[in-house]
PDB file of C-alpha atoms in Angstrom:
ATOM      1  CA  UNK S  21      30.730 -54.035   2.896  1.00  0.00           C
ATOM      2  CA  UNK S  22      31.516 -51.860  -0.133  1.00  0.00           C
ATOM      3  CA  UNK S  23      34.807 -50.043   0.454  1.00  0.00           C
ATOM      4  CA  UNK S  24      36.541 -47.373  -1.603  1.00  0.00           C
ATOM      5  CA  UNK S  25      40.277 -47.058  -0.973  1.00  0.00           C
ATOM      6  CA  UNK S  26      41.349 -43.646  -2.238  1.00  0.00           C
ATOM      7  CA  UNK S  27      45.088 -43.775  -2.766  1.00  0.00           C
ATOM      8  CA  UNK S  28      44.799 -47.506  -3.258  1.00  0.00           C
ATOM      9  CA  UNK S  29      47.664 -47.608  -5.745  1.00  0.00           C
ATOM     10  CA  UNK S  30      50.153 -46.714  -2.997  1.00  0.00           C
ATOM     11  CA  UNK S  31      51.859 -49.287  -0.789  1.00  0.00           C
ATOM     12  CA  UNK S  32      49.544 -48.951   2.205  1.00  0.00           C
ATOM     13  CA  UNK S  33      46.324 -48.544   0.253  1.00  0.00           C
ATOM     14  CA  UNK S  34      47.052 -51.529  -1.971  1.00  0.00           C
ATOM     15  CA  UNK S  35      48.030 -53.751   0.965  1.00  0.00           C
ATOM     16  CA  UNK S  36      44.867 -52.719   2.811  1.00  0.00           C
ATOM     17  CA  UNK S  37      42.740 -53.431  -0.253  1.00  0.00           C
ATOM     18  CA  UNK S  38      44.367 -56.854  -0.584  1.00  0.00           C
ATOM     19  CA  UNK S  39      43.405 -57.838   2.966  1.00  0.00           C
ATOM     20  CA  UNK S  40      39.877 -56.485   2.628  1.00  0.00           C
ATOM     21  CA  UNK S  41      39.374 -58.487  -0.565  1.00  0.00           C
ATOM     22  CA  UNK S  42      40.745 -61.578   1.215  1.00  0.00           C
ATOM     23  CA  UNK S  43      38.134 -60.958   3.936  1.00  0.00           C
ATOM     24  CA  UNK S  44      35.375 -61.032   1.334  1.00  0.00           C
ATOM     25  CA  UNK S  45      34.710 -57.304   1.069  1.00  0.00           C
ATOM     26  CA  UNK S  46      33.761 -55.516  -2.173  1.00  0.00           C
ATOM     27  CA  UNK S  47      36.687 -53.155  -2.764  1.00  0.00           C
ATOM     28  CA  UNK S  48      37.243 -50.460  -5.362  1.00  0.00           C
ATOM     29  CA  UNK S  49      40.624 -48.764  -5.614  1.00  0.00           C
ATOM     30  CA  UNK S  50      40.586 -45.091  -6.494  1.00  0.00           C
ATOM     31  CA  UNK S  51      43.277 -43.075  -8.225  1.00  0.00           C
ATOM     32  CA  UNK S  52      43.509 -39.888 -10.244  1.00  0.00           C
ATOM     33  CA  UNK S  53      44.535 -42.195 -13.123  1.00  0.00           C
ATOM     34  CA  UNK S  54      41.780 -44.717 -13.923  1.00  0.00           C
ATOM     35  CA  UNK S  55      44.107 -46.954 -15.943  1.00  0.00           C
ATOM     36  CA  UNK S  56      46.612 -47.169 -13.113  1.00  0.00           C
ATOM     37  CA  UNK S  57      43.798 -47.862 -10.639  1.00  0.00           C
ATOM     38  CA  UNK S  58      42.552 -50.729 -12.789  1.00  0.00           C
ATOM     39  CA  UNK S  59      46.062 -52.146 -13.194  1.00  0.00           C
ATOM     40  CA  UNK S  60      46.851 -52.141  -9.469  1.00  0.00           C
ATOM     41  CA  UNK S  61      43.360 -53.319  -8.501  1.00  0.00           C
ATOM     42  CA  UNK S  62      43.768 -56.376 -10.708  1.00  0.00           C
ATOM     43  CA  UNK S  63      46.793 -57.387  -8.635  1.00  0.00           C
ATOM     44  CA  UNK S  64      44.634 -57.856  -5.520  1.00  0.00           C
ATOM     45  CA  UNK S  65      41.265 -58.825  -6.953  1.00  0.00           C
ATOM     46  CA  UNK S  66      39.620 -55.435  -6.511  1.00  0.00           C
ATOM     47  CA  UNK S  67      38.054 -53.018  -8.996  1.00  0.00           C
ATOM     48  CA  UNK S  68      39.678 -49.803 -10.167  1.00  0.00           C
ATOM     49  CA  UNK S  69      38.237 -46.365 -10.925  1.00  0.00           C
ATOM     50  CA  UNK S  70      38.928 -42.669 -10.716  1.00  0.00           C
ATOM     51  CA  UNK S  71      38.716 -41.290  -7.206  1.00  0.00           C
ATOM     52  CA  UNK S  72      35.416 -39.574  -8.001  1.00  0.00           C
ATOM     53  CA  UNK S  73      33.813 -42.744  -9.334  1.00  0.00           C
ATOM     54  CA  UNK S  74      35.321 -44.957  -6.625  1.00  0.00           C
ATOM     55  CA  UNK S  75      33.723 -43.094  -3.708  1.00  0.00           C
ATOM     56  CA  UNK S  76      30.198 -43.151  -5.109  1.00  0.00           C
ATOM     57  CA  UNK S  77      27.803 -45.853  -3.906  1.00  0.00           C
ATOM     58  CA  UNK S  78      30.076 -47.363  -1.243  1.00  0.00           C
ATOM     59  CA  UNK S  79      29.536 -47.861   2.485  1.00  0.00           C
ATOM     60  CA  UNK S  80      32.823 -46.316   3.599  1.00  0.00           C
ATOM     61  CA  UNK S  81      35.715 -44.401   2.037  1.00  0.00           C
ATOM     62  CA  UNK S  82      39.259 -45.020   3.264  1.00  0.00           C
ATOM     63  CA  UNK S  83      41.403 -41.952   2.645  1.00  0.00           C
ATOM     64  CA  UNK S  84      44.763 -43.673   2.188  1.00  0.00           C
ATOM     65  CA  UNK S  85      46.693 -41.041   0.258  1.00  0.00           C
ATOM     66  CA  UNK S  86      49.967 -39.638   1.585  1.00  0.00           C
ATOM     67  CA  UNK S  87      49.727 -37.051   4.335  1.00  0.00           C
ATOM     68  CA  UNK S  88      50.557 -34.062   2.137  1.00  0.00           C
ATOM     69  CA  UNK S  89      47.785 -35.025  -0.285  1.00  0.00           C
ATOM     70  CA  UNK S  90      45.097 -35.892   2.272  1.00  0.00           C
ATOM     71  CA  UNK S  91      43.463 -32.490   2.656  1.00  0.00           C
ATOM     72  CA  UNK S  92      43.571 -31.466  -1.033  1.00  0.00           C
ATOM     73  CA  UNK S  93      42.165 -34.878  -1.982  1.00  0.00           C
ATOM     74  CA  UNK S  94      39.368 -34.596   0.577  1.00  0.00           C
ATOM     75  CA  UNK S  95      38.499 -31.136  -0.705  1.00  0.00           C
ATOM     76  CA  UNK S  96      38.407 -32.328  -4.319  1.00  0.00           C
ATOM     77  CA  UNK S  97      36.077 -35.207  -3.399  1.00  0.00           C
ATOM     78  CA  UNK S  98      33.714 -33.366  -1.062  1.00  0.00           C
ATOM     79  CA  UNK S  99      30.723 -33.516  -3.397  1.00  0.00           C
ATOM     80  CA  UNK S 100      31.408 -37.057  -4.625  1.00  0.00           C
ATOM     81  CA  UNK S 101      31.740 -38.391  -1.069  1.00  0.00           C
ATOM     82  CA  UNK S 102      28.695 -36.515   0.186  1.00  0.00           C
ATOM     83  CA  UNK S 103      27.746 -37.992   3.559  1.00  0.00           C
ATOM     84  CA  UNK S 104      29.460 -41.375   3.131  1.00  0.00           C
ATOM     85  CA  UNK S 105      31.589 -42.158   6.235  1.00  0.00           C
ATOM     86  CA  UNK S 106      35.333 -41.644   5.809  1.00  0.00           C
ATOM     87  CA  UNK S 107      38.250 -43.352   7.558  1.00  0.00           C
ATOM     88  CA  UNK S 108      41.410 -41.238   7.661  1.00  0.00           C
ATOM     89  CA  UNK S 109      44.659 -43.231   7.999  1.00  0.00           C
ATOM     90  CA  UNK S 110      47.337 -40.634   7.194  1.00  0.00           C
ATOM     91  CA  UNK S 111      49.916 -39.269   9.636  1.00  0.00           C
ATOM     92  CA  UNK S 112      52.128 -36.224   9.211  1.00  0.00           C
ATOM     93  CA  UNK S 113      55.731 -37.032  10.057  1.00  0.00           C
ATOM     94  CA  UNK S 114      58.900 -34.987  10.291  1.00  0.00           C
ATOM     95  CA  UNK S 115      62.126 -36.781   9.443  1.00  0.00           C
ATOM     96  CA  UNK S 116      65.234 -35.485  11.205  1.00  0.00           C
ATOM     97  CA  UNK S 117      68.700 -36.671  12.107  1.00  0.00           C
ATOM     98  CA  UNK S 118      67.558 -37.772  15.559  1.00  0.00           C
ATOM     99  CA  UNK S 119      64.617 -39.823  14.294  1.00  0.00           C
ATOM    100  CA  UNK S 120      61.055 -39.493  13.079  1.00  0.00           C
ATOM    101  CA  UNK S 121      58.743 -37.040  14.848  1.00  0.00           C
ATOM    102  CA  UNK S 122      55.123 -35.919  14.629  1.00  0.00           C
ATOM    103  CA  UNK S 123      54.783 -32.444  13.148  1.00  0.00           C
ATOM    104  CA  UNK S 124      53.972 -29.378  15.247  1.00  0.00           C
ATOM    105  CA  UNK S 125      50.401 -29.165  13.926  1.00  0.00           C
ATOM    106  CA  UNK S 126      47.952 -28.662  16.782  1.00  0.00           C
ATOM    107  CA  UNK S 127      45.194 -30.616  15.018  1.00  0.00           C
ATOM    108  CA  UNK S 128      45.355 -34.015  13.380  1.00  0.00           C
ATOM    109  CA  UNK S 129      44.848 -34.635   9.683  1.00  0.00           C
ATOM    110  CA  UNK S 130      41.588 -36.383  10.555  1.00  0.00           C
ATOM    111  CA  UNK S 131      40.257 -33.338  12.433  1.00  0.00           C
ATOM    112  CA  UNK S 132      41.176 -31.031   9.568  1.00  0.00           C
ATOM    113  CA  UNK S 133      39.601 -33.451   7.102  1.00  0.00           C
ATOM    114  CA  UNK S 134      36.381 -33.334   9.147  1.00  0.00           C
ATOM    115  CA  UNK S 135      36.311 -29.567   8.728  1.00  0.00           C
ATOM    116  CA  UNK S 136      36.382 -30.003   4.946  1.00  0.00           C
ATOM    117  CA  UNK S 137      33.895 -32.830   4.453  1.00  0.00           C
ATOM    118  CA  UNK S 138      30.181 -33.061   5.179  1.00  0.00           C
ATOM    119  CA  UNK S 139      30.690 -36.770   5.872  1.00  0.00           C
ATOM    120  CA  UNK S 140      31.544 -38.085   9.346  1.00  0.00           C
ATOM    121  CA  UNK S 141      35.272 -38.787   9.647  1.00  0.00           C
ATOM    122  CA  UNK S 142      36.898 -41.439  11.810  1.00  0.00           C
ATOM    123  CA  UNK S 143      40.622 -42.033  12.209  1.00  0.00           C
ATOM    124  CA  UNK S 144      42.495 -45.285  12.590  1.00  0.00           C
ATOM    125  CA  UNK S 145      44.945 -47.972  11.418  1.00  0.00           C
ATOM    126  CA  UNK S 146      47.919 -45.724  12.216  1.00  0.00           C
ATOM    127  CA  UNK S 147      49.850 -48.526  13.894  1.00  0.00           C
ATOM    128  CA  UNK S 148      49.621 -50.804  10.854  1.00  0.00           C
ATOM    129  CA  UNK S 149      52.437 -50.983   8.322  1.00  0.00           C
ATOM    130  CA  UNK S 150      52.062 -51.663   4.625  1.00  0.00           C
ATOM    131  CA  UNK S 151      54.786 -54.303   4.836  1.00  0.00           C
ATOM    132  CA  UNK S 152      52.771 -56.205   7.443  1.00  0.00           C
ATOM    133  CA  UNK S 153      49.458 -56.005   5.582  1.00  0.00           C
ATOM    134  CA  UNK S 154      51.069 -57.102   2.338  1.00  0.00           C
ATOM    135  CA  UNK S 155      51.588 -60.602   3.760  1.00  0.00           C
ATOM    136  CA  UNK S 156      48.351 -61.139   5.685  1.00  0.00           C
ATOM    137  CA  UNK S 157      46.527 -59.664   8.632  1.00  0.00           C
ATOM    138  CA  UNK S 158      48.704 -57.244  10.583  1.00  0.00           C
ATOM    139  CA  UNK S 159      49.793 -58.525  13.974  1.00  0.00           C
ATOM    140  CA  UNK S 160      48.273 -56.613  16.869  1.00  0.00           C
ATOM    141  CA  UNK S 161      45.234 -54.437  17.502  1.00  0.00           C
ATOM    142  CA  UNK S 162      43.744 -51.594  15.461  1.00  0.00           C
ATOM    143  CA  UNK S 163      42.748 -48.370  17.202  1.00  0.00           C
ATOM    144  CA  UNK S 164      39.937 -46.224  15.808  1.00  0.00           C
ATOM    145  CA  UNK S 165      38.521 -42.923  17.038  1.00  0.00           C
ATOM    146  CA  UNK S 166      35.684 -40.663  15.928  1.00  0.00           C
ATOM    147  CA  UNK S 167      32.732 -38.570  17.022  1.00  0.00           C
ATOM    148  CA  UNK S 168      29.951 -40.159  14.948  1.00  0.00           C
ATOM    149  CA  UNK S 169      28.907 -43.458  16.540  1.00  0.00           C
ATOM    150  CA  UNK S 170      27.597 -45.161  13.400  1.00  0.00           C
ATOM    151  CA  UNK S 171      30.577 -44.112  11.273  1.00  0.00           C
ATOM    152  CA  UNK S 172      33.014 -45.259  13.929  1.00  0.00           C
ATOM    153  CA  UNK S 173      31.301 -48.644  14.226  1.00  0.00           C
ATOM    154  CA  UNK S 174      31.679 -49.091  10.472  1.00  0.00           C
ATOM    155  CA  UNK S 175      35.365 -48.160  10.685  1.00  0.00           C
ATOM    156  CA  UNK S 176      35.843 -50.594  13.576  1.00  0.00           C
ATOM    157  CA  UNK S 177      34.211 -53.354  11.551  1.00  0.00           C
ATOM    158  CA  UNK S 178      36.550 -52.637   8.634  1.00  0.00           C
ATOM    159  CA  UNK S 179      39.594 -52.561  10.920  1.00  0.00           C
ATOM    160  CA  UNK S 180      38.685 -55.912  12.436  1.00  0.00           C
ATOM    161  CA  UNK S 181      39.087 -57.528   9.008  1.00  0.00           C
ATOM    162  CA  UNK S 182      42.775 -56.646   8.657  1.00  0.00           C
ATOM    163  CA  UNK S 183      44.358 -57.321  12.069  1.00  0.00           C
ATOM    164  CA  UNK S 184      45.048 -60.502  14.009  1.00  0.00           C
ATOM    165  CA  UNK S 185      43.928 -58.835  17.234  1.00  0.00           C
ATOM    166  CA  UNK S 186      40.967 -56.607  18.014  1.00  0.00           C
ATOM    167  CA  UNK S 187      39.654 -53.337  16.660  1.00  0.00           C
ATOM    168  CA  UNK S 188      39.260 -51.004  19.621  1.00  0.00           C
ATOM    169  CA  UNK S 189      37.296 -47.797  20.132  1.00  0.00           C
ATOM    170  CA  UNK S 190      39.876 -45.196  21.144  1.00  0.00           C
ATOM    171  CA  UNK S 191      37.405 -42.396  21.844  1.00  0.00           C
ATOM    172  CA  UNK S 192      36.543 -39.094  20.160  1.00  0.00           C
ATOM    173  CA  UNK S 193      38.104 -37.743  16.975  1.00  0.00           C
ATOM    174  CA  UNK S 194      40.367 -35.508  19.055  1.00  0.00           C
ATOM    175  CA  UNK S 195      42.234 -38.695  19.970  1.00  0.00           C
ATOM    176  CA  UNK S 196      43.453 -38.817  16.371  1.00  0.00           C
ATOM    177  CA  UNK S 197      46.214 -36.418  17.442  1.00  0.00           C
ATOM    178  CA  UNK S 198      47.625 -39.203  19.594  1.00  0.00           C
ATOM    179  CA  UNK S 199      46.918 -42.000  17.124  1.00  0.00           C
ATOM    180  CA  UNK S 200      48.659 -40.186  14.280  1.00  0.00           C
ATOM    181  CA  UNK S 201      51.636 -39.634  16.575  1.00  0.00           C
ATOM    182  CA  UNK S 202      51.862 -43.385  17.133  1.00  0.00           C
ATOM    183  CA  UNK S 203      52.993 -43.716  13.523  1.00  0.00           C
ATOM    184  CA  UNK S 204      56.203 -41.854  14.348  1.00  0.00           C
ATOM    185  CA  UNK S 205      56.819 -44.232  17.260  1.00  0.00           C
ATOM    186  CA  UNK S 206      56.216 -47.267  15.032  1.00  0.00           C
ATOM    187  CA  UNK S 207      58.570 -45.984  12.334  1.00  0.00           C
ATOM    188  CA  UNK S 208      61.303 -45.329  14.896  1.00  0.00           C
ATOM    189  CA  UNK S 209      60.890 -48.834  16.330  1.00  0.00           C
ATOM    190  CA  UNK S 210      61.021 -50.418  12.895  1.00  0.00           C
ATOM    191  CA  UNK S 211      64.159 -48.502  11.981  1.00  0.00           C
ATOM    192  CA  UNK S 212      65.869 -49.314  15.267  1.00  0.00           C
ATOM    193  CA  UNK S 213      64.998 -53.002  15.432  1.00  0.00           C
ATOM    194  CA  UNK S 214      64.641 -53.774  11.704  1.00  0.00           C
ATOM    195  CA  UNK S 215      61.128 -55.124  12.150  1.00  0.00           C
ATOM    196  CA  UNK S 216      57.438 -54.495  11.516  1.00  0.00           C
ATOM    197  CA  UNK S 217      56.106 -53.297  14.860  1.00  0.00           C
ATOM    198  CA  UNK S 218      52.441 -53.201  15.796  1.00  0.00           C
ATOM    199  CA  UNK S 219      50.408 -52.322  18.887  1.00  0.00           C
ATOM    200  CA  UNK S 220      48.589 -54.735  21.197  1.00  0.00           C
ATOM    201  CA  UNK S 221      46.532 -53.346  24.086  1.00  0.00           C
ATOM    202  CA  UNK S 222      46.465 -55.496  27.207  1.00  0.00           C
ATOM    203  CA  UNK S 223      44.297 -55.444  30.330  1.00  0.00           C
ATOM    204  CA  UNK S 224      40.934 -55.001  28.592  1.00  0.00           C
ATOM    205  CA  UNK S 225      38.062 -57.474  28.974  1.00  0.00           C
TER     206      UNK S 225
END
């Protein structure tokens, strides 16, 4: 599988790229700065390129930029991505004295990204932490949702490479609202218990 990780110079994107390379995938890290992309990619055995070059000719694009950059980045790459399936992993969080909360947005980042792109968008990996992926497969399951069957299957295949558990189909793209909210729960757990929490679904065949 040829995978472009846009935002691959960040903690999560780089850790994800590292595990995908370890799984034998062909990974290119994208950044606005080609030199920085090449430098960080060399650390994990991937290739580096500008975002525009990275997303061309791949099987799937992982949009791993920070939440506040997700929509502008998607818009800037609309033509370069074309109809290549996209996996959105960002979550909008609100940090307050009482803890970490999802924002009040009615629609998820993934749903809003789908409105921008011509490509089918799936959402997933929200329960995985960069700190966990940096040291191997993340413990637990990966949840993925989306409306396009083929694109979601590709995202599920990718997710299965980076977790110790299963990659599970969590339904339509509208479920991304819940999946993105899980990130807030995970962050709160990690802060409270000083750990690297994940999610494991039980009771399924």
